[in-house]
Structure formats: structure tokens, C-alpha cells
Coordinates of C-alpha atoms in Angstrom, one line a residue:
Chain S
X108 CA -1.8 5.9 10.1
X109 CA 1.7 6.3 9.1
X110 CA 3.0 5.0 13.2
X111 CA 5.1 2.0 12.4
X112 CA 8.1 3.8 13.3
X113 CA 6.9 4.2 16.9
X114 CA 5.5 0.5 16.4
X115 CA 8.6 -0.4 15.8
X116 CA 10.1 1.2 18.8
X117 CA 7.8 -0.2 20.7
X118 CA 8.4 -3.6 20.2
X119 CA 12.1 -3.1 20.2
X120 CA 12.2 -2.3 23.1
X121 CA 10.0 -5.1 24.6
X122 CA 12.1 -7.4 22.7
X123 CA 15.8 -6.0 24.0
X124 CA 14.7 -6.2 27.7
X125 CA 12.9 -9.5 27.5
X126 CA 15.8 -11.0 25.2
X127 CA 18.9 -9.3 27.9
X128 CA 17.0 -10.3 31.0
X129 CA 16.0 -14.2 30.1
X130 CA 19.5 -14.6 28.3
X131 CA 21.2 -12.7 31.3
X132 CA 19.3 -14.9 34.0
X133 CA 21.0 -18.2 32.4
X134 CA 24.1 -16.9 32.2
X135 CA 24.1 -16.0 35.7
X136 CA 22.6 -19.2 36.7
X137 CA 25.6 -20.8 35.0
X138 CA 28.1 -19.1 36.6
X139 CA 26.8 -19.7 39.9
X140 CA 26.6 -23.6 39.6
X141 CA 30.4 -23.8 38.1
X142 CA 31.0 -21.8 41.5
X143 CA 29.2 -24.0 43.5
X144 CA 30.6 -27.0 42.2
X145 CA 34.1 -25.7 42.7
X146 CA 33.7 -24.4 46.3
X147 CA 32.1 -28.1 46.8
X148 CA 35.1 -29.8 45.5
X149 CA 37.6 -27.7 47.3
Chain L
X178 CA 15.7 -28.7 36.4
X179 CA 13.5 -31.2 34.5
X180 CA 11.1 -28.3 34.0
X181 CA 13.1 -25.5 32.5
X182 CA 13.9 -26.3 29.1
X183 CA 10.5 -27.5 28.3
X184 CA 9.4 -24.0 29.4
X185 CA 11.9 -21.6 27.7
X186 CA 10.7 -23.4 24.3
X187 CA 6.6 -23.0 25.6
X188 CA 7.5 -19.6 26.4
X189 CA 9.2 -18.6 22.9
X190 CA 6.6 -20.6 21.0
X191 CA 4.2 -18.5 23.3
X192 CA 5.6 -14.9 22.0
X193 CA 6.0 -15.7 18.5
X194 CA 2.0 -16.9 18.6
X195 CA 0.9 -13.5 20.3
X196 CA 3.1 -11.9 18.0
X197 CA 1.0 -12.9 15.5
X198 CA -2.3 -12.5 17.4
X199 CA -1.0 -9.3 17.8
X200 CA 0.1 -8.3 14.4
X201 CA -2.0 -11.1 12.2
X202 CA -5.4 -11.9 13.6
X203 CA -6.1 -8.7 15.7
X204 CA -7.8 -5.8 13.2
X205 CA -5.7 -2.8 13.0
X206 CA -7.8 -0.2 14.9
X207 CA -9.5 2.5 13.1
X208 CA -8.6 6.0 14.8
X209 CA -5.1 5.1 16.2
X210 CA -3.8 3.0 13.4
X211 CA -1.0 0.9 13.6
X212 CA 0.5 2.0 16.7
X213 CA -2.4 0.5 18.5
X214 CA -0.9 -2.8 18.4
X215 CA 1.6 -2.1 21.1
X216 CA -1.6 -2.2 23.1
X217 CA -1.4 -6.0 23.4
X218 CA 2.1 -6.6 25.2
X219 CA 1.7 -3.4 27.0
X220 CA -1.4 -4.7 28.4
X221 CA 0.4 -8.1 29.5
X222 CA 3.3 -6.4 30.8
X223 CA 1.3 -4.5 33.2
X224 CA -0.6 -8.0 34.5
X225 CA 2.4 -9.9 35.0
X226 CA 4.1 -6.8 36.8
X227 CA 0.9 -6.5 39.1
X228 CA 0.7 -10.3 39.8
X229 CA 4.7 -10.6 40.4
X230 CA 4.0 -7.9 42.8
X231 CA 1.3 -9.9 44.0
X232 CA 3.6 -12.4 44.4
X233 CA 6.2 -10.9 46.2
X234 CA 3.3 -9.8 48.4
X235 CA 2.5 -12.9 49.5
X236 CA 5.5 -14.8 49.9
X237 CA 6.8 -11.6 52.2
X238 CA 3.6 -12.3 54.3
X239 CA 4.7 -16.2 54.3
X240 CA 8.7 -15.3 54.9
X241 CA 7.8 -13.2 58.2
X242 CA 5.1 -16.0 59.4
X243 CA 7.3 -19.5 58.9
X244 CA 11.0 -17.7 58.8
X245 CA 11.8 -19.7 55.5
X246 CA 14.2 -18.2 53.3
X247 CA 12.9 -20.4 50.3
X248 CA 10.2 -17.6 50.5
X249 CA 12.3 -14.7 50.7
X250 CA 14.1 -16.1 47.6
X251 CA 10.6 -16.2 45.9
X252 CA 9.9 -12.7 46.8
X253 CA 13.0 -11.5 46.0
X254 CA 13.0 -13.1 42.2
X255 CA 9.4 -11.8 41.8
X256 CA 10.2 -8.4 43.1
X257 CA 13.1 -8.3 40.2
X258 CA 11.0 -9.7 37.5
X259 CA 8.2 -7.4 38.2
X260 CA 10.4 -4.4 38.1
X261 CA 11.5 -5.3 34.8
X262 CA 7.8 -6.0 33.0
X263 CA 7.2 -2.3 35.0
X264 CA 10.2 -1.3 33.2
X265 CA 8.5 -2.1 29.9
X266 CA 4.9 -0.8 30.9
X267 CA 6.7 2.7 31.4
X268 CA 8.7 2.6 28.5
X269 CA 5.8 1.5 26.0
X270 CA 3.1 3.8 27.1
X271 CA 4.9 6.7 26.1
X272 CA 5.8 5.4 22.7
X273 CA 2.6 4.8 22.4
X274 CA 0.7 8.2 23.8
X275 CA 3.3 10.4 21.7
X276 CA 1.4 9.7 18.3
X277 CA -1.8 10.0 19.8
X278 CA -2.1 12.1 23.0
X279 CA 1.0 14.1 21.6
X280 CA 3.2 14.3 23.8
X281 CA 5.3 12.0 25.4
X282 CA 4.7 11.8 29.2
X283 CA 1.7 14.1 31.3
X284 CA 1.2 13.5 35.1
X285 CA -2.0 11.5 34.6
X286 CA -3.2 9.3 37.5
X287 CA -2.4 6.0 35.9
X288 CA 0.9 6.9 35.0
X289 CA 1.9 8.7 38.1
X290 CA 1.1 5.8 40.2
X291 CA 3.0 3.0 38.1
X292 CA 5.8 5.6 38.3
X293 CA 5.7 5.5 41.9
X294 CA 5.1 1.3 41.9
X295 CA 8.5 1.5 39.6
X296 CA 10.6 3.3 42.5
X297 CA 9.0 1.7 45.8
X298 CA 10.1 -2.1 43.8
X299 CA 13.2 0.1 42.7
X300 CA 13.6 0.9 46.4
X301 CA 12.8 -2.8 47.6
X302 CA 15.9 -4.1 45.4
X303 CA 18.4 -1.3 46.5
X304 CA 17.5 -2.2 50.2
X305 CA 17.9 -5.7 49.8
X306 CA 21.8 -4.8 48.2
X307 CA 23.0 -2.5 51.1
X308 CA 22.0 -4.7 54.6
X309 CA 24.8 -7.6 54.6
X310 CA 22.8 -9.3 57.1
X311 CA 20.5 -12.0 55.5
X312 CA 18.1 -12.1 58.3
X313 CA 18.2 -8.8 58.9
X314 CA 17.8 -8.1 55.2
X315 CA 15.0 -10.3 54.4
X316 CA 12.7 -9.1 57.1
X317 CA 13.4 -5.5 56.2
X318 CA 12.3 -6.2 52.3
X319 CA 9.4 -8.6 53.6
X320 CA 8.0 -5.0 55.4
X321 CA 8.7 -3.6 51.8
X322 CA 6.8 -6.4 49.8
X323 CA 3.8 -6.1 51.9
X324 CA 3.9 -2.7 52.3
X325 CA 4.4 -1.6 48.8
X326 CA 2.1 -3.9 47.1
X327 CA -0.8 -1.2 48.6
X328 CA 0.2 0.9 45.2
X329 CA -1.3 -1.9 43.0
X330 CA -4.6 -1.7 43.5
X331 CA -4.3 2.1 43.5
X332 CA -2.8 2.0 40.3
X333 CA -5.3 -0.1 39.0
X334 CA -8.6 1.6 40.3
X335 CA -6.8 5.4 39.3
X336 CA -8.6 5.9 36.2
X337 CA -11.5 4.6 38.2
X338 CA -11.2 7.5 40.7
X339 CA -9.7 10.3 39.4
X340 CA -10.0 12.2 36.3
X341 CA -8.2 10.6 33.4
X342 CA -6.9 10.1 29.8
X343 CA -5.6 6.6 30.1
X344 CA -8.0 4.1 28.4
X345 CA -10.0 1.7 30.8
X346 CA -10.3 -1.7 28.9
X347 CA -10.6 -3.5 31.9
X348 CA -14.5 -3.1 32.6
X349 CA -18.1 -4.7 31.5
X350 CA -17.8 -4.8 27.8
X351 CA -13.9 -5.0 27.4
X352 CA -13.9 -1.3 27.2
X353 CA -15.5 -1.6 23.7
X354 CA -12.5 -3.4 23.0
X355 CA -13.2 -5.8 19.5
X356 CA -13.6 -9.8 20.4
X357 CA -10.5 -10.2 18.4
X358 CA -8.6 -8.2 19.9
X359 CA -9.7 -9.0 23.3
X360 CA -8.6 -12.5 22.4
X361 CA -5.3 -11.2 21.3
X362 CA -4.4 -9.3 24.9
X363 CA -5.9 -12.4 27.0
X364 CA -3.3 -14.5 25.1
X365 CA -0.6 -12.2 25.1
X366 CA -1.3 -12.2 28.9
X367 CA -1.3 -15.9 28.8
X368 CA 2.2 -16.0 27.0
X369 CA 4.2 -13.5 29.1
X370 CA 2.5 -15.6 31.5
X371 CA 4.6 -18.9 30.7
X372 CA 7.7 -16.6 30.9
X373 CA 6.7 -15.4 34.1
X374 CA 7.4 -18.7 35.3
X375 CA 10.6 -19.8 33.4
X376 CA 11.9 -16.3 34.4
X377 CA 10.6 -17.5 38.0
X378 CA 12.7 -20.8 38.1
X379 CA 15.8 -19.7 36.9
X380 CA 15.7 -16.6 39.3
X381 CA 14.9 -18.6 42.3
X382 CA 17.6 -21.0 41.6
X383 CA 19.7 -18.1 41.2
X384 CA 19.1 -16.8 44.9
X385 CA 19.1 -20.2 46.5
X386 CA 22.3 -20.9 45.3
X387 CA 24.0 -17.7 46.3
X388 CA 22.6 -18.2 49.6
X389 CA 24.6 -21.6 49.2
X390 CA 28.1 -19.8 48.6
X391 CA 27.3 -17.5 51.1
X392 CA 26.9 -20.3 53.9
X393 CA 29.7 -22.4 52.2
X394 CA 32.0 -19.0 52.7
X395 CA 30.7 -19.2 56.3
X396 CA 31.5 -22.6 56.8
X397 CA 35.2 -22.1 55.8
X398 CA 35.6 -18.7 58.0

């Protein structure tokens, strides 16, 4: 019974990918509008 | 986007409620204890990698037909979100089998197969980085999409068809899966689910607007 430490693991590491990717995505997505609109103004 | 914000705060809300299906109103399972629970967003990982794959499936079919890019951006996004829920399917499951099958990783049908669905979207993604030629590149990774989604099915009838050790709770019964903790996986599914599609429209945005740059750099020479 004593598997929390692999519990643990296990939802660590759900949590760091999910968390990196959906943070990473908007980061991205911001970074490409700022270029956007500064190609567009150009 | 009018849409996204309201579901990044659905999908969050989401996960912290299936955390505690999970972890609250599920029963801890008698012969695997605690570690059981990973169960649930394994579970959901796996569907939302197998219908982004889906996904990418059909919009390949749909890019190749009407020569629309807008689907070859879907197709694209889905591909790289799937990878990444595949990414998690193949890192939980050992976590999980290492306290009760004892070891780590063993060349089991089930697992072999999502292995190989992990490097075919692995390969789709690498493909779609080396041809420069946006045309030429989405056609190619359409013939990929379509081509590679024949593994999912395979992966999910292999402890079907071939000896196995993988649990099957997908069958007439749930698999003698408790009610409670069937409802806990169908809403886990349901939640990863939501973040399928807030994933979905910030990726797709993401690709369209490169492919604006790109054609604004090709407007200016």
C-alpha cells in the first residue's frame, strides 16, 4: 500500500507537461501576434 | 478570441474537479493501493491522444480533398497535442506497472504499439520541420496523418488479440471496474477533454499566423 511515492511521480509528471505545454502555447501565441502586428505596421 | 479565456478557466476548474474524483470520491482500490489512482488521467490521456489522432486523421483526409490549409493547420495542432498526451500515456504506465508488474517497461502488445504510435506522430512532426515547401509539406504530412492513424485501432484492440498483461477496462462491465470509479475516469476524460480544445485554439491560431509571416515575408521578397 505504501505507493504514494510513485503516485506522486505520477502525477508530477502529468502536471509539468500539461502546465509547460498550455503555458508554453500562450507564450508562443504572444509572440507571434507582437510579430505580426509589427510586420503589419512596417 | 472571445472563446479562449472562458475555456482555460473551464479547463482548470475541470482538472482540479477530477483531481478530486480522482483522489476524493473514487475508493482506493484494494490489491494495487494507492498507485491505482494514476489509473484515471492515464486513462484520459490515452483517449484524447487517440481522438487527436483521430483528428489529425480527418482533417488530412479533408486537407488533400478541398486543398485548404486551415485544415492542415488543424492537423498539424492535433498531431502536436496528441504526441504530448502520448507523451504522458508512456510515461505514466511505467510508473505505474513498476509497483505492481515489477518492473518498469516489458514488450507487451499494448505498450509496444503506443510506442510505435509515439514515433510515427514523432515522425509526422520531424517531416513537417525539414520540407520548406508549404504545399509540398502539407501534402506529405496529410499521407502521414492518414496513414499513421491505422496504429490506433491496433493499439486499441492489442490486448484484444494478442496475449497480454495490460488491463482491459474498456469492455461489457467496465472491466469490473467500481461505478465510482468508472465515473471518476469518464470525467477525467471529460476534463482533459475541455483542454483538448483550449489547447486546440491556441495551437491553430499559432499555425495560421505563422503561415501569415510567412506570406507577409513573401510579399516583401
Amino acid at each position: 500500500m505504501g505507493n504514494f511515492g510513485y503516485l506522486f511521480a505520477g502525477y508530477t509528471v502529468i502536471f509539468v507537461l500539461l502546465g509547460a505545454y498550455f503555458f508554453s502555447l500562450g507564450g508562443r501565441l504572444k509572440n507571434l501576434e507582437t510579430r505580426v502586428d509589427s510586420l503589419e505596421n512596417r | 478570441m472571445k472563446l479562449q479565456k472562458p475555456l482555460d478557466i473551464a479547463a482548470i476548474v475541470l482538472i482540479i474537479a477530477a483531481l478530486y474524483m480522482a483522489f476524493m470520491f473514487a475508493p482506493v482500490e484494494r490489491m494495487m493501493g494507492a498507485v491505482q489512482k494514476i489509473f484515471y488521467f492515464h486513462v484520459a490521456s490515452a483517449w484524447i491522444a487517440f481522438f487527436a489522432f483521430f483528428i489529425t486523421f480527418v482533417f488530412s483526409i479533408l486537407f488533400l480533398v478541398k486543398q485548404n490549409f486551415l485544415f492542415d493547420d488543424i492537423a498539424e495542432s492535433s498531431a502536436e497535442i496528441g504526441i504530448m498526451f502520448c507523451t504522458i500515456v508512456l510515461i505514466t504506465g511505467p510508473i505505474w506497472a513498476r509497483p505492481i508488474w515489477g518492473v518498469w517497461w516489458t514488450w507487451d502488445p499494448r505498450l509496444t504499439t503506443t510506442t510505435i504510435l509515439w514515433f510515427i506522430y514523432a515522425g509526422y512532426i520531424m517531416l513537417r520541420k525539414f520540407i520548406e515547401e508549404a504545399d509540398k509539406r502539407a501534402k506529405f504530412a496529410a499521407a502521414i496523418g492518414i496513414i499513421g492513424f491505422i496504429d490506433v485501432p491496433i493499439v486499441f484492440f492489442s490486448i484484444r488479440w494478442w496475449r497480454t498483461i495490460h488491463p482491459n477496462v474498456v469492455q461489457k462491465g467496465g472491466g469490473g471496474l467500481h461505478p465510482d470509479m468508472l465515473k471518476a475516469m469518464l470525467f477525467a476524460i471529460f476534463a482533459f477533454s475541455v483542454l483538448y480544445a483550449a489547447m486546440m485554439l491556441k495551437r491553430v491560431r499559432i499555425a495560421s499566423l505563422s503561415r501569415r509571416i510567412d506570406a507577409i515575408g513573401e510579399n516583401n521578397g
